[in-house]
CSV table of C-alpha atoms in Angstrom, one decimal:
chain,number,residue,atom,x,y,z
A,282,UNK,CA,58.4,-85.8,-26.6
A,283,UNK,CA,58.5,-82.1,-26.6
A,284,UNK,CA,59.7,-82.2,-30.0
A,285,UNK,CA,57.0,-84.3,-31.0
A,286,UNK,CA,54.4,-81.9,-29.3
A,287,UNK,CA,56.4,-79.2,-31.5
A,288,UNK,CA,55.7,-80.9,-34.9
A,289,UNK,CA,52.2,-81.3,-33.9
A,290,UNK,CA,51.8,-77.9,-33.1
A,291,UNK,CA,53.4,-76.8,-35.6
A,292,UNK,CA,51.6,-78.7,-38.4
A,293,UNK,CA,48.4,-77.5,-36.7
A,294,UNK,CA,49.2,-74.3,-37.6
A,295,UNK,CA,50.4,-74.7,-41.2
A,296,UNK,CA,47.2,-76.9,-42.3
A,297,UNK,CA,45.0,-75.0,-40.4
A,298,UNK,CA,46.1,-71.6,-42.1
A,299,UNK,CA,46.7,-73.3,-45.5
A,300,UNK,CA,43.1,-75.0,-45.7
A,301,UNK,CA,41.1,-72.4,-43.7
A,302,UNK,CA,42.1,-70.0,-46.3
A,303,UNK,CA,40.6,-72.0,-49.0
A,304,UNK,CA,37.4,-72.4,-47.3
A,305,UNK,CA,37.3,-68.6,-46.2
A,306,UNK,CA,37.7,-67.8,-50.1
A,307,UNK,CA,34.7,-70.1,-51.0
A,308,UNK,CA,32.7,-68.5,-48.5
A,309,UNK,CA,33.8,-64.9,-49.6
A,310,UNK,CA,33.0,-65.7,-53.0
A,311,UNK,CA,30.3,-67.9,-53.1
A,312,UNK,CA,28.1,-66.9,-49.9
A,313,UNK,CA,29.1,-62.7,-49.9
A,314,UNK,CA,29.9,-62.4,-53.5
A,315,UNK,CA,32.8,-60.5,-52.4
A,316,UNK,CA,36.3,-60.6,-54.2
A,317,UNK,CA,38.4,-63.4,-54.1
A,318,UNK,CA,41.6,-63.8,-52.5
A,319,UNK,CA,42.9,-65.6,-55.8
A,320,UNK,CA,45.9,-67.8,-55.7
A,321,UNK,CA,48.4,-65.1,-54.7
A,322,UNK,CA,46.5,-65.0,-51.5
A,323,UNK,CA,46.4,-68.6,-51.0
A,324,UNK,CA,50.1,-69.3,-51.9
A,325,UNK,CA,50.9,-66.3,-49.6
A,326,UNK,CA,48.9,-67.5,-46.6
A,327,UNK,CA,50.4,-71.1,-47.0
A,328,UNK,CA,53.8,-69.7,-47.6
A,329,UNK,CA,53.5,-67.5,-44.3
A,330,UNK,CA,52.1,-69.9,-42.3
A,331,UNK,CA,54.9,-72.6,-42.9
A,332,UNK,CA,57.3,-69.5,-41.9
A,333,UNK,CA,55.8,-68.4,-38.6
A,334,UNK,CA,55.1,-72.4,-37.5
A,335,UNK,CA,59.2,-72.9,-38.4
A,336,UNK,CA,60.3,-69.5,-36.3
A,337,UNK,CA,58.1,-71.1,-33.6
A,338,UNK,CA,59.2,-74.6,-33.3
A,339,UNK,CA,62.6,-74.9,-35.0
A,340,UNK,CA,64.7,-74.5,-31.7
A,341,UNK,CA,62.9,-77.5,-30.3
A,342,UNK,CA,62.3,-80.0,-33.1
A,343,UNK,CA,64.1,-78.9,-36.0
A,344,UNK,CA,60.8,-77.8,-37.9
A,345,UNK,CA,59.9,-80.4,-40.3
A,346,UNK,CA,56.3,-79.9,-40.2
A,347,UNK,CA,56.1,-82.4,-42.9
A,348,UNK,CA,56.0,-86.3,-43.0
A,349,UNK,CA,57.9,-86.1,-46.4
A,350,UNK,CA,60.8,-84.1,-45.1
A,351,UNK,CA,60.9,-86.7,-41.9
A,352,UNK,CA,61.2,-89.7,-44.0
A,353,UNK,CA,64.0,-88.3,-46.4
A,354,UNK,CA,65.6,-87.1,-43.2
A,355,UNK,CA,65.6,-90.6,-41.9
A,356,UNK,CA,66.7,-92.5,-45.4
A,357,UNK,CA,69.5,-89.8,-45.5
A,358,UNK,CA,70.3,-90.8,-41.8
A,359,UNK,CA,69.9,-87.5,-40.4
A,360,UNK,CA,67.2,-88.8,-38.0
A,361,UNK,CA,66.8,-92.1,-35.9
A,362,UNK,CA,63.7,-94.3,-36.6
A,363,UNK,CA,62.1,-93.7,-33.4
A,364,UNK,CA,62.0,-89.8,-34.0
A,365,UNK,CA,61.2,-90.4,-37.3
A,366,UNK,CA,57.9,-92.5,-36.3
A,367,UNK,CA,57.4,-89.7,-33.5
A,368,UNK,CA,57.5,-86.8,-36.0
A,369,UNK,CA,55.0,-88.5,-38.6
A,370,UNK,CA,52.8,-89.5,-36.1
A,371,UNK,CA,52.5,-85.9,-34.6
A,372,UNK,CA,52.6,-84.0,-37.9
A,373,UNK,CA,49.4,-86.3,-38.8
A,374,UNK,CA,47.7,-85.7,-35.6
A,375,UNK,CA,48.4,-81.8,-36.2
A,376,UNK,CA,46.7,-81.8,-39.2
A,377,UNK,CA,43.5,-84.0,-38.3
A,378,UNK,CA,42.9,-81.7,-35.1
A,379,UNK,CA,43.5,-78.6,-37.6
A,380,UNK,CA,41.1,-80.1,-40.2
A,381,UNK,CA,38.1,-81.0,-37.4
A,382,UNK,CA,38.6,-77.6,-35.7
A,383,UNK,CA,38.1,-76.0,-39.1
A,384,UNK,CA,35.1,-78.4,-39.9
A,385,UNK,CA,33.5,-77.1,-36.5
A,386,UNK,CA,34.3,-73.6,-36.5
A,387,UNK,CA,33.9,-73.0,-40.3
A,388,UNK,CA,30.4,-72.5,-41.8
A,389,UNK,CA,29.0,-75.5,-43.3
A,390,UNK,CA,28.0,-74.5,-47.0
A,391,UNK,CA,31.7,-73.3,-47.2
A,392,UNK,CA,33.6,-75.9,-45.6
A,393,UNK,CA,31.5,-78.8,-47.7
A,394,UNK,CA,31.7,-76.7,-51.0
A,395,UNK,CA,35.7,-76.7,-50.6
A,396,UNK,CA,35.9,-80.0,-49.5
A,397,UNK,CA,37.4,-79.1,-46.4
A,398,UNK,CA,40.3,-77.2,-48.1
A,399,UNK,CA,41.9,-80.2,-49.6
A,400,UNK,CA,43.9,-79.8,-52.5
A,401,UNK,CA,42.6,-80.9,-55.8
A,402,UNK,CA,43.3,-81.8,-59.4
A,403,UNK,CA,42.2,-79.1,-62.1
A,404,UNK,CA,40.1,-80.2,-65.4
A,405,UNK,CA,42.9,-81.5,-67.9
A,406,UNK,CA,45.1,-82.7,-65.0
A,407,UNK,CA,45.3,-86.6,-64.8
A,408,UNK,CA,46.7,-88.3,-61.6
A,409,UNK,CA,50.0,-89.1,-63.2
A,410,UNK,CA,50.8,-85.4,-64.2
A,411,UNK,CA,49.4,-84.0,-60.6
A,412,UNK,CA,51.9,-86.7,-58.9
A,413,UNK,CA,54.8,-85.6,-61.1
A,414,UNK,CA,54.1,-81.9,-60.5
A,415,UNK,CA,53.7,-82.3,-56.6
A,416,UNK,CA,57.0,-84.3,-57.1
A,417,UNK,CA,59.0,-81.4,-58.6
A,418,UNK,CA,57.7,-79.2,-56.4
A,419,UNK,CA,58.6,-80.9,-53.2
A,420,UNK,CA,61.9,-81.6,-54.5
A,421,UNK,CA,62.2,-77.9,-54.8
A,422,UNK,CA,61.2,-77.0,-51.3
A,423,UNK,CA,63.6,-80.2,-50.0
A,424,UNK,CA,66.0,-78.6,-51.5
A,425,UNK,CA,65.8,-75.4,-50.2
A,426,UNK,CA,65.2,-76.8,-46.7
A,427,UNK,CA,68.3,-79.1,-46.5
A,428,UNK,CA,70.4,-75.9,-47.6
A,429,UNK,CA,69.3,-74.1,-44.7
A,430,UNK,CA,68.1,-76.4,-41.9
A,431,UNK,CA,70.5,-79.7,-42.6
A,432,UNK,CA,73.4,-78.5,-44.0
A,433,UNK,CA,75.9,-77.1,-41.1
A,434,UNK,CA,77.0,-74.3,-43.7
A,435,UNK,CA,73.3,-73.0,-43.7
A,436,UNK,CA,71.9,-70.1,-42.0
A,437,UNK,CA,69.3,-71.3,-39.8
A,438,UNK,CA,68.2,-68.0,-38.9
A,439,UNK,CA,67.1,-67.4,-42.3
A,440,UNK,CA,65.6,-71.1,-42.9
A,441,UNK,CA,61.6,-69.9,-41.7
A,442,UNK,CA,62.0,-67.2,-44.4
A,443,UNK,CA,63.5,-69.3,-46.9
A,444,UNK,CA,61.5,-72.5,-46.7
A,445,UNK,CA,58.4,-70.3,-46.5
A,446,UNK,CA,58.9,-68.3,-49.7
A,447,UNK,CA,60.1,-71.7,-51.5
A,448,UNK,CA,56.8,-73.3,-50.4
A,449,UNK,CA,54.8,-70.0,-51.5
A,450,UNK,CA,56.8,-70.0,-54.9
A,451,UNK,CA,56.2,-73.4,-55.6
A,452,UNK,CA,52.5,-72.6,-54.9
A,453,UNK,CA,52.2,-69.7,-57.6
A,454,UNK,CA,53.3,-72.5,-59.8
A,455,UNK,CA,51.2,-75.5,-58.6
A,456,UNK,CA,48.2,-74.0,-56.9
A,457,UNK,CA,46.0,-74.0,-59.8
A,458,UNK,CA,46.4,-77.3,-60.9
A,459,UNK,CA,47.1,-79.8,-57.9
A,460,UNK,CA,46.6,-77.2,-55.2
A,461,UNK,CA,50.7,-77.2,-54.5
A,462,UNK,CA,50.4,-79.5,-51.1
A,463,UNK,CA,53.9,-80.3,-51.2
A,464,UNK,CA,53.0,-81.9,-47.9
A,465,UNK,CA,51.1,-85.3,-47.2
A,466,UNK,CA,49.9,-83.8,-44.1
A,467,UNK,CA,48.4,-80.9,-45.7
A,468,UNK,CA,46.5,-83.3,-47.5
A,469,UNK,CA,45.4,-85.5,-45.1
A,470,UNK,CA,43.9,-83.5,-42.1
A,471,UNK,CA,41.3,-81.6,-44.6
A,472,UNK,CA,40.7,-85.0,-46.8
A,473,UNK,CA,39.9,-86.9,-43.7
A,474,UNK,CA,37.7,-84.1,-42.1
A,475,UNK,CA,35.8,-83.9,-45.3
A,476,UNK,CA,35.9,-87.3,-46.6
A,477,UNK,CA,37.5,-86.7,-49.8
A,478,UNK,CA,39.9,-89.0,-50.9
A,479,UNK,CA,39.9,-88.9,-54.5
A,480,UNK,CA,43.3,-89.2,-56.2
A,481,UNK,CA,44.7,-89.4,-53.2
A,482,UNK,CA,48.1,-90.8,-54.5
A,483,UNK,CA,48.9,-87.4,-56.2
A,484,UNK,CA,49.6,-85.9,-52.6
A,485,UNK,CA,51.0,-88.8,-50.7
A,486,UNK,CA,53.4,-90.3,-53.4
A,487,UNK,CA,54.2,-87.3,-55.0
A,488,UNK,CA,55.4,-85.4,-51.9
A,489,UNK,CA,57.3,-88.2,-50.3
A,490,UNK,CA,59.5,-89.1,-53.7
A,491,UNK,CA,59.8,-85.5,-54.3
A,492,UNK,CA,61.3,-84.9,-50.8
A,493,UNK,CA,63.7,-88.4,-51.2
A,494,UNK,CA,65.1,-87.1,-54.4
A,495,UNK,CA,65.5,-83.6,-53.4
A,496,UNK,CA,67.6,-84.6,-50.1
A,497,UNK,CA,69.7,-87.5,-51.7
A,498,UNK,CA,70.4,-85.0,-54.5
A,499,UNK,CA,71.4,-81.9,-52.3
A,500,UNK,CA,73.6,-84.8,-50.0
A,501,UNK,CA,75.2,-86.0,-53.1
A,502,UNK,CA,76.1,-82.7,-55.0
A,503,UNK,CA,76.5,-80.1,-52.1
A,504,UNK,CA,77.4,-82.4,-49.0
A,505,UNK,CA,81.1,-81.1,-47.9
A,506,UNK,CA,84.1,-83.7,-48.1
A,507,UNK,CA,85.8,-84.7,-44.9
A,508,UNK,CA,88.3,-82.7,-44.2
A,509,UNK,CA,92.2,-84.3,-43.4
A,510,UNK,CA,91.3,-84.0,-39.7
A,511,UNK,CA,88.4,-86.1,-40.2
A,512,UNK,CA,90.1,-88.5,-42.2
A,513,UNK,CA,93.0,-88.6,-39.7
A,514,UNK,CA,91.0,-89.1,-36.7
A,515,UNK,CA,88.8,-92.1,-38.4
A,516,UNK,CA,92.0,-93.6,-39.2
A,517,UNK,CA,93.2,-93.3,-36.0
A,518,UNK,CA,90.0,-94.8,-34.5
A,519,UNK,CA,90.2,-97.5,-37.0
A,520,UNK,CA,93.8,-98.5,-35.7
A,521,UNK,CA,92.5,-98.3,-32.1
A,522,UNK,CA,89.9,-101.0,-33.0
A,523,UNK,CA,92.2,-103.1,-34.8
A,524,UNK,CA,94.5,-103.0,-31.6
A,525,UNK,CA,91.8,-104.1,-29.0
A,526,UNK,CA,90.8,-107.1,-31.7
A,527,UNK,CA,94.2,-108.4,-31.8
A,528,UNK,CA,94.7,-112.0,-30.6
A,529,UNK,CA,95.8,-112.3,-27.0
A,530,UNK,CA,99.4,-113.2,-27.1
A,531,UNK,CA,100.1,-112.3,-30.6
A,532,UNK,CA,103.7,-111.0,-31.4
A,533,UNK,CA,104.8,-112.1,-27.6
A,534,UNK,CA,107.3,-115.4,-26.8
A,535,UNK,CA,105.7,-118.4,-26.1
A,536,UNK,CA,107.7,-119.1,-22.7
A,537,UNK,CA,106.4,-115.7,-21.4
A,538,UNK,CA,102.9,-117.5,-21.4
A,539,UNK,CA,104.1,-120.9,-20.2
A,540,UNK,CA,105.5,-122.2,-17.3
A,541,UNK,CA,109.1,-123.7,-16.6
A,542,UNK,CA,108.0,-127.3,-17.5
A,543,UNK,CA,106.0,-126.3,-20.4
A,544,UNK,CA,109.6,-124.8,-21.7
A,545,UNK,CA,111.6,-127.8,-20.8
A,546,UNK,CA,109.0,-130.0,-22.9
A,547,UNK,CA,109.2,-127.3,-25.9
A,548,UNK,CA,113.3,-127.6,-25.6
A,549,UNK,CA,113.0,-131.6,-25.6
A,550,UNK,CA,110.7,-131.5,-28.6
A,551,UNK,CA,113.5,-129.4,-30.5
A,552,UNK,CA,116.2,-132.0,-29.9
A,553,UNK,CA,116.6,-134.4,-32.7
A,554,UNK,CA,115.3,-138.2,-32.3
A,555,UNK,CA,118.0,-140.5,-31.2
A,556,UNK,CA,120.1,-138.0,-29.3
A,557,UNK,CA,120.4,-137.7,-25.4
A,558,UNK,CA,120.6,-140.7,-23.3
A,559,UNK,CA,119.0,-143.4,-25.9
A,560,UNK,CA,115.9,-143.8,-23.9
């Protein structure tokens, strides 16, 4: 339960900061007529939010903070089905809390104009193109996550910075086209709070497919091959299992498992018919 709570809190931080920056930017430019944060400010806030949230919760839960990452971890046999369900539910709950808290605290005009900070498609970007872009960007982020968080040879202490920078870098490419959510929870909370569900498949199917492809590609290409010691240990374990499953009495003489009378009967059956006392 502590792991699930950590994922809820971490995802709450990420979604609130990412969506809140969008709403704040709209408030500055359309209400106060001030300078905009610009794409660089938006992606910097998102990447920094991911880095800080991961640093907080990583010792407890591993710092997934993304349903696509958790589902990919289950598919690659890195996470049990129970923990996968717990993580995903917690992440979506944290996103919902962030979306509705932002709705309650932000000026209504700015929140409504920004649709709660939910990602959107730019003009000229079709649903298919948007989903493809989210897939590719999430592939990149997941690949980085696997390298520093999942791989035993990675550097966990650098993980928050590496993953946060990968999210920011992906945002520089995609923020102007799809919002570069790379996370279904980043879309889910603001979408529900702002009741804006247009082209939802872009930010659900895209990140899920990208995370699956990124994790499986890393597992195939970079996962270390088993060492000789591991192979020998597996062979010894297999031999032990075979010995335990061997039939009772295999390889032992029959006389050791039968009484004297059974041995005499067996001996009598070996004698040719017609020999003996003639009876």
